[in-house]
Amino acid sequence: MLANWRSSAFAFVVISLLPYFIAAQDQEILGGAAKTSNESLLWGPYRPNLYFGVKPRIPLSLSTGLLWAKVDDYHVQENFRHTCEQNEGMAGYGWDEYDVRNGGRQTIHDAGNKLDLTTEFVKFPGGQNGGSWGVRVKGTPRDDAPSRLMSTVIFYASMEGLGTLAVENEPNELGHEGTVTLKGQANGLGEFTIDITAGPDTNQHPPRTHDAYGSKPLDRTMVASFQAPEEAIWQTKRRSLDEALLFNHMKSQIDEYIEKYGNENTPPPWQTFTIGNEVREGNLHLIQKVFEGAFEFDILYSSGSSSKPLTSEELSKGITRTTESFAARFNKILMPKSPFDKPKYQPFAKSMFSNLIGGIGYFYGDAVVDRSYATEYEEENEGFWQETAEARNRGGFKLEGPSELYTSIPSRPFFPRGFLWDEGFHLLPVAEWDMDLTLEIVRSWFKLMDDDGWIGREQILGAEARSKVPVEFQIQYPHYANPPTLFLVLETLIDKILSGGPSTLDTSDTYDSIRNAHLQEPEQALAYLKEIYPLLRRHYFWYRRTQWGDIKSYDRDAFSTKEAYRWRGRTPEHILTSGLDDYPRPQPPHPGELHTDLISWLGMMTRSMRRIAETIKETDDATEFAGYEKAIIRNIDDLHWDSEAKTYCDATIDDYEESIHVCHKGYISIFPFMTGLLPPDSPRLGAVLDLISDPEELWSEYGIRSLSKKDEFYETGENYWRSPIWMNMNYMIVKNLHVIAKSTGPHQKQARDMYTKLRSNLVNNVYNEWERTGFAWEQYNPATGAGQRTQHFTGWTSLVVKIMMMEDLSGEKHDEL
């Protein structure tokens, strides 16, 4: 069994670790990134694809990670945890509490390894290079664990690009007693040390049960060093795994045991699956510990520019301080309102929000882009999807960059990268907590814009990010758009400016003046908007230019001959660019199609641009945008309202070259309402509210369905957007129901009742599923409420926190006309 292991075990480590060594590019970028970032945001668990991995917001710098496994048999490779995965026997994992500027606590309920692992990460300001940080790693056997649970933990640190990293301890072939210290230096970080402590005296280690213990006692820490070559990133793809550096090292340890003791007298697994004690120069260092039962140790990063090194005693104080600080700020900023102000909802709300900002990552690398600008990509001919497929197959793509992105990801195990339309939803709760952080992420996205105004809808930067994405989905196309949800965030900023912002600083929060700087001092917000305004304008007109829809060719009757829009990137099965993937659309695709959701997004975007222009006194632009806004709102009715179906519909061209509506009632039908384009006195509003509230159409006890139960395509095909409940869409519905419920008009009572019921249904269902499964989910089943598809989907599903914060209208009186 041990011999069989040699052909496969630790192969995943080779794949996972070696790609972190990317050849140094333009080293001038290193210092500049750190200097321009806020010191309190420099460090973080910015490798969210890992269960735990810390690095700075600096390209090609220090990178760390953590691995662990149960070692009670010879199938250890199946037990190792490193990258977040969907099906690893987890009973839930994630941040119980986390603030990006201070730190927090993460608990990983590893049912497969019979272990609950806790990482308590804390940052300590001081010095010139982002300060110091520490993490306490704790392991607690679960209730069903064996009486003698054997576990191994490996911490690793690597230095990418320029810089040095070395083991300070003297080499010792028996292993290291006490603390293991790494010392290094890098641009933007200066000099630093990393101490990996032995932990408290309560730690127990496997006893001596085999002669092999004499040459490698397990009450010591093992350290192995490697120099990963520049081309190591490609070795995992182009050469056999047997030749890979790290795997060869692990294999050599196994071979030595087999040669010395034979297959019949091999050491126990916890002794066998250990690295060699080989300290030398290198850019990758593995530090391994083996424990019996519960364990604890600290990893202490000390900046050389700080006044003193970080100690375990200071980390203990920092952990307590961070917990108290988070609780105090959460209770002030994000406290749920009735009926969700009961104690049982607090851990849930804290976890949902903490995992949203705990999923913020820093990404750096090249991207795959097709800039062939093939004429087929204009999608002007009937059958265009076949022509575009042929153009894509010609392979006119290449690597561009490198670029960097600071972003909150949708899901650590499945979508650990930046998604443009997800980001706007992610940042709505974050804006309540930390507006400065929110605007830093928005700025990071707009810095990706090219000269035409395009931003890639999916940011797959570097080989590590691409390793999670099928090849056919890695290529980005400069004519593909995505819903412009970042403008929702900018509208939130304007709303807060106009409301006056916080009147006083929270003196209990060290960073409150930084978080709220743009709100406490409106001139900073104005300066920010003026800084990014040229990019916003360029982006806006890119949308209008590339996603235009044809009115004139088909003699359509509309207020404006220009305000119509069509998503590019359409196939018969999908419009991935719309975000609503498989939602039913007119068949077959036609270049004369017009899409209700897209014109609604453009309406929201135009409103946002008008408000921004007004705020920064760009009066001519404001007037121009006001004209576009009026025309879009008029054309939504003229082009998309179907008086027979009493709903908004996509439009297409029939066999007689006539414009017709194709109506599939669902999210598409209510987009003008969801984007805030229907006023309380709109003549269309009653029918929209009736559609939403009808249990035979969209309403369910768990949230609003994506497609009507009566539609012929309900629950068919992939059934991705053909019935399930999505939290981002439901948030937009709840938000706009609240607007109507607070406005005098004919639908105020209906909207208030719907708001109260829907708010309750959504929160309770997401909470119940979190309690039942340990996870937030990508979507929810409209018949049962069960979470489904991607687990640990703590991106826009975390909008449940915003919904819990909204006011309770269940007992409020109303005025009606």
PDB file of C-alpha atoms in Angstrom, residues 573-574 576 581-582 715-722 724 779 789:
ATOM      1  CA  GLU A 573     -28.591  28.209 -25.495  1.00  0.00           C
ATOM      2  CA  HIS A 574     -27.019  31.081 -23.565  1.00  0.00           C
ATOM      3  CA  LEU A 576     -23.475  34.349 -20.661  1.00  0.00           C
ATOM      4  CA  ASP A 581     -26.954  32.393 -18.788  1.00  0.00           C
ATOM      5  CA  ASP A 582     -29.764  29.997 -19.821  1.00  0.00           C
ATOM      6  CA  GLU A 715     -37.127  23.718 -14.673  1.00  0.00           C
ATOM      7  CA  THR A 716     -35.908  22.517 -18.097  1.00  0.00           C
ATOM      8  CA  GLY A 717     -32.415  22.061 -19.531  1.00  0.00           C
ATOM      9  CA  GLU A 718     -29.632  23.224 -17.247  1.00  0.00           C
ATOM     10  CA  ASN A 719     -32.241  24.882 -15.036  1.00  0.00           C
ATOM     11  CA  TYR A 720     -29.717  27.496 -13.932  1.00  0.00           C
ATOM     12  CA  TRP A 721     -31.901  30.598 -14.351  1.00  0.00           C
ATOM     13  CA  ARG A 722     -35.107  28.697 -15.164  1.00  0.00           C
ATOM     14  CA  PRO A 724     -34.048  28.799  -8.889  1.00  0.00           C
ATOM     15  CA  GLN A 779     -29.087  29.547  -5.427  1.00  0.00           C
ATOM     16  CA  ARG A 789     -25.206  24.361  -6.969  1.00  0.00           C
TER      17      ARG A 789
END
